[in-house]
Coordinates of C-alpha atoms and ligand atoms in Angstrom, one line a residue:
M21 CA 2.6 35.8 -34.1
S22 CA 2.0 32.6 -32.3
T23 CA 2.7 32.1 -28.6
T24 CA 2.1 29.4 -26.0
A25 CA -0.4 29.4 -23.1
R26 CA 2.5 29.8 -20.6
E27 CA 3.5 33.1 -22.1
H28 CA 0.0 34.5 -21.7
D29 CA -1.1 33.6 -18.3
I30 CA -4.1 36.0 -18.1
I31 CA -5.4 37.9 -21.2
I32 CA -7.8 40.9 -20.8
V33 CA -9.6 41.9 -24.0
G34 CA -10.5 45.6 -24.1
G35 CA -8.5 48.6 -23.2
G36 CA -11.3 50.9 -22.4
I37 CA -11.8 52.1 -18.8
S38 CA -13.1 48.7 -17.7
G39 CA -10.1 46.7 -19.1
V40 CA -7.4 49.1 -17.8
A41 CA -9.0 49.3 -14.4
L42 CA -9.1 45.5 -14.1
A43 CA -5.6 45.1 -15.4
Y44 CA -4.2 47.6 -12.9
G45 CA -5.9 45.8 -10.1
L46 CA -4.4 42.5 -11.1
A47 CA -0.9 43.8 -11.6
D48 CA 0.6 43.1 -8.1
R49 CA -0.7 39.5 -7.9
G50 CA 2.3 37.8 -9.3
R51 CA 0.6 36.8 -12.6
Q52 CA 1.5 37.8 -16.1
I53 CA -1.2 40.0 -17.5
T54 CA -1.6 40.9 -21.2
L55 CA -4.1 43.5 -22.2
L56 CA -5.3 43.5 -25.8
D57 CA -7.0 46.6 -27.3
G58 CA -8.0 47.2 -30.9
P59 CA -9.7 50.2 -32.3
T60 CA -13.3 49.6 -33.4
A61 CA -15.8 52.0 -35.0
T62 CA -18.3 51.9 -32.2
D63 CA -16.7 50.8 -28.9
K64 CA -15.7 54.2 -27.8
A65 CA -17.7 54.9 -24.7
S66 CA -14.5 55.3 -22.7
R67 CA -13.5 58.2 -25.0
T68 CA -16.9 59.9 -25.3
N69 CA -18.2 60.2 -21.7
V70 CA -18.6 63.0 -19.2
G71 CA -16.4 61.6 -16.4
L72 CA -19.0 61.9 -13.7
I73 CA -18.4 59.7 -10.6
W74 CA -22.1 59.5 -10.0
C75 CA -24.0 57.8 -7.2
Q76 CA -27.3 59.6 -6.7
S77 CA -29.3 58.4 -9.7
K78 CA -28.5 54.7 -9.6
F79 CA -30.7 52.9 -8.7
A80 CA -33.4 52.8 -6.0
H81 CA -34.7 49.5 -7.3
L82 CA -31.3 47.8 -7.3
P83 CA -29.9 48.6 -3.8
D84 CA -26.7 46.6 -4.1
Y85 CA -25.8 48.3 -7.4
A86 CA -26.6 51.7 -5.9
S87 CA -24.3 50.8 -3.0
L88 CA -21.5 49.8 -5.4
A89 CA -21.4 53.3 -6.9
F90 CA -21.1 54.8 -3.4
L91 CA -18.4 52.3 -2.5
S92 CA -16.4 53.0 -5.7
A93 CA -16.7 56.8 -5.1
R94 CA -15.2 56.3 -1.6
L95 CA -12.3 54.4 -3.1
F96 CA -11.6 57.0 -5.8
P97 CA -9.5 59.7 -4.1
E98 CA -6.8 57.3 -2.9
L99 CA -6.8 55.5 -6.3
S100 CA -6.5 58.7 -8.4
R101 CA -3.6 59.9 -6.1
E102 CA -1.8 56.6 -6.6
L103 CA -2.4 56.6 -10.4
S104 CA -1.0 60.1 -10.6
E105 CA 2.1 59.1 -8.7
V106 CA 2.7 55.9 -10.6
S107 CA 2.1 57.4 -14.1
G108 CA 3.6 60.8 -13.4
L109 CA 0.5 62.4 -15.0
E110 CA -1.9 64.8 -13.5
I111 CA -5.6 63.7 -13.3
P112 CA -8.0 66.6 -12.8
V113 CA -10.6 65.5 -10.2
N114 CA -13.3 67.2 -8.2
Y115 CA -14.8 65.2 -5.3
R116 CA -17.0 68.0 -4.0
G117 CA -20.4 66.3 -4.7
G118 CA -23.0 66.6 -7.5
L119 CA -26.3 68.3 -8.4
I120 CA -29.3 67.4 -10.4
P121 CA -31.2 70.5 -11.3
C122 CA -35.0 70.4 -11.3
L123 CA -37.4 72.4 -13.6
G124 CA -40.8 73.1 -12.0
E125 CA -42.5 71.8 -8.9
E126 CA -43.6 68.5 -10.3
E127 CA -40.0 67.5 -11.3
Y128 CA -38.8 68.7 -7.9
S129 CA -41.2 66.5 -6.0
S130 CA -40.7 63.4 -8.1
R131 CA -36.9 63.8 -7.7
A132 CA -37.5 64.2 -3.9
D133 CA -39.6 61.0 -3.9
Y134 CA -36.8 59.2 -5.7
I135 CA -34.2 60.4 -3.2
D136 CA -36.5 59.3 -0.3
R137 CA -36.7 55.8 -1.8
L138 CA -32.9 55.7 -2.2
R139 CA -32.5 56.8 1.4
Q140 CA -34.8 54.0 2.5
V141 CA -33.1 51.3 0.6
L142 CA -29.6 52.5 1.5
E143 CA -30.4 53.4 5.1
E144 CA -27.7 56.0 5.1
Y145 CA -27.7 58.6 2.3
P146 CA -25.3 61.6 2.1
G147 CA -27.5 64.0 0.3
E148 CA -30.9 65.8 0.2
M149 CA -33.1 68.0 -1.9
I150 CA -32.1 71.7 -1.8
S151 CA -34.1 74.8 -2.7
R152 CA -33.4 77.2 -5.5
S153 CA -31.7 79.6 -3.1
Q154 CA -29.5 76.8 -1.7
L155 CA -28.6 75.9 -5.2
E156 CA -27.6 79.5 -6.0
R157 CA -25.4 79.5 -3.0
K158 CA -23.6 76.3 -4.2
L159 CA -23.1 77.7 -7.7
P160 CA -23.1 81.5 -7.2
A161 CA -21.6 82.3 -10.7
I162 CA -24.5 80.8 -12.5
T163 CA -27.8 82.6 -13.1
F164 CA -30.5 80.0 -13.3
G165 CA -33.6 80.1 -15.4
P166 CA -36.9 81.1 -13.8
E167 CA -38.2 77.5 -14.0
V168 CA -35.4 76.1 -11.8
T169 CA -37.0 75.1 -8.5
G170 CA -34.0 73.5 -6.8
A171 CA -31.8 70.5 -7.1
A172 CA -30.9 67.1 -5.7
W173 CA -27.6 67.3 -3.9
C174 CA -25.3 64.4 -3.1
E175 CA -22.0 64.8 -1.5
A176 CA -20.7 61.4 -2.7
D177 CA -20.7 62.4 -6.3
G178 CA -17.8 64.0 -8.2
I179 CA -16.1 64.3 -11.6
I180 CA -12.8 63.2 -13.1
D181 CA -11.3 64.0 -16.4
P182 CA -12.1 60.7 -18.1
L183 CA -9.4 60.9 -20.8
A184 CA -6.7 61.8 -18.2
L185 CA -7.9 58.9 -16.1
L186 CA -7.7 56.5 -19.1
R187 CA -4.2 57.8 -20.0
A188 CA -2.9 57.6 -16.5
Y189 CA -4.1 54.0 -16.2
K190 CA -2.4 53.1 -19.5
V191 CA 0.9 54.7 -18.5
A192 CA 0.7 53.2 -15.0
L193 CA 0.1 49.7 -16.6
T194 CA 3.5 50.0 -18.4
R195 CA 5.1 50.8 -15.0
V196 CA 3.6 47.8 -13.1
G197 CA 4.6 45.2 -15.7
V198 CA 1.3 44.7 -17.7
T199 CA 1.9 44.0 -21.4
T200 CA -0.3 45.9 -23.7
L201 CA -0.8 44.8 -27.3
K202 CA -2.7 46.8 -29.9
T203 CA -4.7 44.2 -31.8
L204 CA -8.2 43.4 -32.6
V205 CA -9.6 40.1 -31.4
H206 CA -11.8 38.4 -34.0
Q207 CA -12.8 35.3 -32.2
V208 CA -12.3 33.3 -29.0
E209 CA -11.8 29.5 -29.3
P210 CA -11.9 27.2 -26.3
L211 CA -9.2 24.6 -26.5
A212 CA -9.9 20.9 -26.0
G213 CA -7.2 20.5 -23.3
G214 CA -8.2 23.7 -21.5
G215 CA -7.3 27.3 -22.1
Y216 CA -8.3 29.6 -24.9
R217 CA -7.0 30.6 -28.3
L218 CA -7.7 34.2 -29.4
H219 CA -7.7 34.8 -33.1
T220 CA -6.4 38.3 -33.5
A221 CA -5.6 40.7 -36.4
T222 CA -1.9 40.0 -35.6
G223 CA -2.2 36.2 -35.2
P224 CA -3.3 33.7 -32.6
L225 CA -2.6 34.1 -28.9
E226 CA -3.3 31.5 -26.2
C227 CA -4.0 31.9 -22.5
Q228 CA -5.2 29.9 -19.5
Q229 CA -7.5 32.6 -18.1
L230 CA -9.4 35.2 -20.1
V231 CA -11.2 38.4 -19.0
L232 CA -13.7 39.9 -21.5
A233 CA -13.9 43.6 -20.9
A234 CA -14.5 44.8 -24.5
G235 CA -17.7 46.7 -23.9
L236 CA -20.4 45.9 -26.6
A237 CA -17.9 43.7 -28.4
N238 CA -18.3 41.2 -25.5
R239 CA -21.5 40.1 -27.2
R240 CA -19.5 38.8 -30.2
L241 CA -16.5 37.6 -28.2
A242 CA -18.6 35.6 -25.7
N243 CA -20.8 33.9 -28.3
F244 CA -18.9 30.6 -28.1
A245 CA -20.7 30.3 -24.7
I246 CA -23.7 32.6 -24.9
P247 CA -25.4 33.2 -28.2
D248 CA -27.1 36.4 -27.1
L249 CA -25.4 38.2 -24.2
P250 CA -28.1 40.5 -22.6
V251 CA -26.1 43.7 -23.2
H252 CA -27.2 46.4 -25.6
A253 CA -26.0 49.7 -27.1
D254 CA -27.6 52.8 -25.4
K255 CA -26.8 55.8 -27.5
G256 CA -26.0 59.1 -25.9
Q257 CA -25.6 62.3 -27.9
V258 CA -23.9 65.4 -26.5
L259 CA -23.3 69.1 -27.4
L260 CA -20.1 70.9 -26.4
V261 CA -20.3 74.6 -25.6
E262 CA -17.2 76.8 -26.0
R263 CA -14.8 77.4 -23.1
L264 CA -16.1 79.6 -20.3
P265 CA -14.4 80.8 -17.1
Q266 CA -14.7 78.1 -14.4
V267 CA -18.2 78.7 -12.9
M268 CA -19.1 75.2 -11.8
P269 CA -17.2 74.2 -8.6
I270 CA -19.8 71.3 -8.2
P271 CA -20.7 69.3 -11.3
M272 CA -24.4 69.3 -12.5
L273 CA -25.9 66.3 -14.3
G274 CA -26.9 67.0 -17.9
V275 CA -25.0 70.3 -18.2
T276 CA -21.5 69.8 -16.9
Q277 CA -18.5 72.1 -17.1
T278 CA -15.3 70.2 -17.9
F279 CA -11.9 70.9 -16.3
G280 CA -11.0 72.8 -19.5
G281 CA -13.9 75.2 -19.2
T282 CA -16.1 73.8 -22.0
V283 CA -19.7 72.6 -21.1
I284 CA -21.0 69.2 -22.1
I285 CA -24.8 69.0 -22.5
G286 CA -26.5 65.7 -22.8
F287 CA -28.4 63.0 -21.1
R288 CA -30.3 61.1 -23.8
H289 CA -30.7 57.3 -23.8
E290 CA -31.7 55.8 -27.1
Y291 CA -31.9 52.1 -28.2
V292 CA -31.1 52.3 -31.9
G293 CA -28.6 49.5 -32.3
H294 CA -25.0 50.5 -33.2
D295 CA -26.1 53.7 -35.0
T296 CA -23.7 56.5 -33.9
Q297 CA -25.1 59.3 -36.1
V298 CA -25.6 62.6 -34.3
V299 CA -29.3 63.6 -35.0
P300 CA -29.7 67.5 -35.0
S301 CA -33.2 67.5 -33.6
A302 CA -32.1 65.2 -30.7
V303 CA -29.2 67.4 -29.6
A304 CA -31.3 70.5 -30.2
S305 CA -33.8 69.3 -27.5
E306 CA -31.0 68.7 -25.1
G307 CA -29.7 72.3 -25.8
Q308 CA -33.2 73.7 -25.2
W309 CA -33.4 72.0 -21.8
A310 CA -29.9 73.3 -20.9
I311 CA -30.9 76.9 -21.7
R312 CA -34.0 76.5 -19.5
V313 CA -31.6 75.6 -16.7
W314 CA -28.8 78.1 -17.5
P315 CA -30.1 80.7 -20.0
A316 CA -26.7 82.3 -20.6
L317 CA -25.6 79.2 -22.5
G318 CA -28.0 80.3 -25.3
K319 CA -25.6 83.1 -26.2
R320 CA -22.5 80.8 -26.3
R321 CA -21.1 79.0 -29.4
L322 CA -21.5 75.3 -29.8
I323 CA -18.1 73.9 -30.9
R324 CA -18.8 70.2 -31.2
T325 CA -21.3 67.4 -31.0
W326 CA -20.7 63.7 -30.7
S327 CA -22.4 60.5 -29.8
G328 CA -21.3 57.4 -27.9
L329 CA -22.7 54.0 -27.2
R330 CA -23.2 53.1 -23.6
V331 CA -22.7 49.5 -22.7
M332 CA -26.1 48.7 -21.1
P333 CA -26.9 45.3 -19.5
K334 CA -30.5 44.4 -20.1
D335 CA -31.6 45.2 -16.5
S336 CA -29.2 48.1 -16.2
Q337 CA -27.2 46.4 -13.5
A338 CA -23.5 45.5 -13.9
I339 CA -22.6 42.0 -15.0
Y340 CA -19.6 40.3 -13.3
S341 CA -19.7 36.7 -14.3
R342 CA -18.0 33.6 -15.4
L343 CA -19.3 32.3 -18.7
P344 CA -21.5 29.2 -18.6
G345 CA -19.3 26.1 -18.8
H346 CA -16.1 28.2 -18.8
P347 CA -14.8 28.9 -15.3
G348 CA -11.6 30.3 -17.0
V349 CA -13.5 33.2 -18.6
T350 CA -14.8 36.2 -16.7
L351 CA -17.0 38.8 -18.3
V352 CA -17.4 42.4 -17.1
N353 CA -20.0 44.8 -18.6
T354 CA -21.3 47.9 -16.8
H355 CA -22.9 51.1 -18.0
S356 CA -21.0 53.3 -15.5
A357 CA -17.5 52.1 -15.8
V358 CA -16.0 55.4 -14.9
T359 CA -17.9 55.6 -11.7
L360 CA -17.1 51.9 -11.0
A361 CA -13.4 52.0 -12.0
A362 CA -12.1 52.3 -8.4
F363 CA -14.2 49.3 -7.4
H364 CA -13.0 47.4 -10.5
T365 CA -9.3 48.1 -9.6
R366 CA -9.4 47.6 -5.9
L367 CA -12.0 44.9 -5.2
L368 CA -12.3 42.6 -8.3
A369 CA -8.8 41.1 -8.6
D370 CA -9.6 38.1 -6.4
Y371 CA -12.6 37.3 -8.5
L372 CA -10.7 37.5 -11.7
L373 CA -8.2 35.1 -10.2
G374 CA -10.9 32.5 -9.5
G375 CA -12.1 33.7 -6.1
E376 CA -15.5 34.9 -4.9
L377 CA -17.2 38.1 -5.9
P378 CA -17.3 40.8 -3.2
E379 CA -20.6 40.5 -1.2
L380 CA -22.2 43.5 -2.8
A381 CA -21.7 42.1 -6.3
R382 CA -22.7 38.5 -5.6
K383 CA -26.0 38.8 -7.4
M384 CA -24.6 40.4 -10.4
T385 CA -23.6 37.3 -12.3
L386 CA -25.3 36.0 -15.5
N387 CA -27.4 33.6 -13.2
R388 CA -30.0 36.3 -13.0
F389 CA -30.7 36.0 -16.7
G390 CA -31.0 32.2 -16.4
F391 CA -27.5 31.3 -17.4
A392 CA -25.5 28.9 -15.2
S393 CA -22.3 30.8 -14.4
Ligands
LIG19 C1 -22.3 60.2 -23.8 C2 -21.9 59.3 -22.6 C3 -21.7 59.8 -21.4 C4 -21.3 59.0 -20.3 N1 -21.0 59.5 -19.1 C5 -20.6 58.7 -18.1 C6 -20.2 59.3 -16.8 O1 -20.3 60.5 -16.7 N2 -19.8 58.5 -15.8 C7 -19.7 57.1 -16.0 O2 -19.4 56.4 -15.1 N3 -20.0 56.5 -17.2 C8 -20.4 57.3 -18.2 N4 -20.7 56.8 -19.4 C9 -20.5 55.3 -19.6 C10 -19.1 54.9 -19.7 O3 -18.5 55.7 -20.7 C11 -19.0 53.4 -20.0 O4 -19.6 52.7 -19.0 C12 -17.6 52.9 -20.2 O5 -16.9 53.7 -21.2 C13 -17.6 51.5 -20.6 O6 -16.3 51.1 -20.7 P1 -15.8 49.7 -21.2 O7 -14.3 49.7 -21.1 O8 -16.5 48.7 -20.6 O9 -16.2 49.7 -22.7 P2 -15.7 50.6 -24.0 O10 -15.5 52.0 -23.6 O11 -16.7 50.4 -25.1 O12 -14.3 50.1 -24.3 C14 -14.1 48.8 -24.9 C15 -12.7 48.7 -25.4 O13 -12.5 47.5 -26.0 C16 -11.9 47.6 -27.3 N5 -12.4 46.5 -28.1 C17 -13.7 46.3 -28.6 N6 -13.7 45.2 -29.3 C18 -12.4 44.7 -29.3 C19 -11.9 43.5 -29.9 N7 -12.6 42.7 -30.7 N8 -10.5 43.3 -29.8 C20 -9.8 44.2 -29.0 N9 -10.3 45.3 -28.4 C21 -11.6 45.5 -28.6 C22 -12.4 49.0 -27.8 O14 -11.5 49.5 -28.8 C23 -12.4 49.8 -26.5 O15 -11.1 50.3 -26.2 C24 -21.1 57.6 -20.5 C25 -21.3 57.0 -21.8 C26 -21.7 57.9 -22.9 C27 -21.8 57.3 -24.2

């Protein structure tokens, strides 16, 4: 298949949660949008995550980035309603806040210090540390282990079914005129007269403007402009516990009940390249932690384990940037792309069309790594 630049006005590479959120945001701007997505062995974060819309643990040392999560969380309820309407699909959501359980006094006080710092940098903070008895009142159907001292509580957090969200975006894209092609992009070639040629598994495609939203694959796709994009694989491994009655009206970080009733356990961060093997000793330690929090889980069956590679910029902060020497190419890489999906849809379209970044994201370009973007 060979097509002309006119036929593909803007191409977005990557149909994970970042790519679909960006494509949907661009859809009503009178431009022809084509989304390319090809299955790869490792770029599956959008299909392996927990679906938390999480604000309270990112990041006291990066105030703008912390604020971005809160902003996106505020935009979510209206977006999820719209996506449901446009796609005709139900998206299970729970916007009732979130909890981080603490084991022991030391962990409780270091979490309290962290929340204090977050409160100072954000000035306004919709949450607080709560005692064990307050935690028990929030989750009365769970009997906590004796070491649980309390929790951090934040009312801005929530959870969404991540696969339902992805599916709803994809169906909605077909309804708002975005073309989606299933194909793997092998290489991006800048053209002498302007524009870009994408060499794909199904032949070359050309476009004037390109958005790289292919997760870890952005490293390879952007290497015509940046030989070593500062984005790395951060491996997570999780356990899935059999279906239980619904007992978690507010999601907990690290041990989270899904909308289907199963419980996902896991919080590890490992830097082991693109290795996606599940390591029994690693998931066992996560399981042991979860049983200390919620002992009844120890009597339940494990039904699955899996791993996923988070897309982690070197300094943990999102990257929204043009590529050096290529104003026609925008790159998006974030490690919390579910949380940030509403921001990506609602507030990034102008930037993708050549405008300015929203104020909060202005310092999130590749300039901070020494690249001229
Ligand atoms: C265990 C785990 C739990 C997590 N929990 C949460 C959470 O609770 N909340 C949260 O906000 N985030 C969470 N995350 C992080 C979140 O999943 C990622 O930030 C998000 O999935 C990144 O999305 P993405 O679209 O940028 O990249 P990806 O999910 O990697 O998607 C990239 C897409 O691009 C496609 N692609 C790749 N290469 C090519 C190519 N050459 N040509 C065409 N297509 C290509 C891939 O097939 C894929 O569809 C979690 C991650 C893990 C691993």
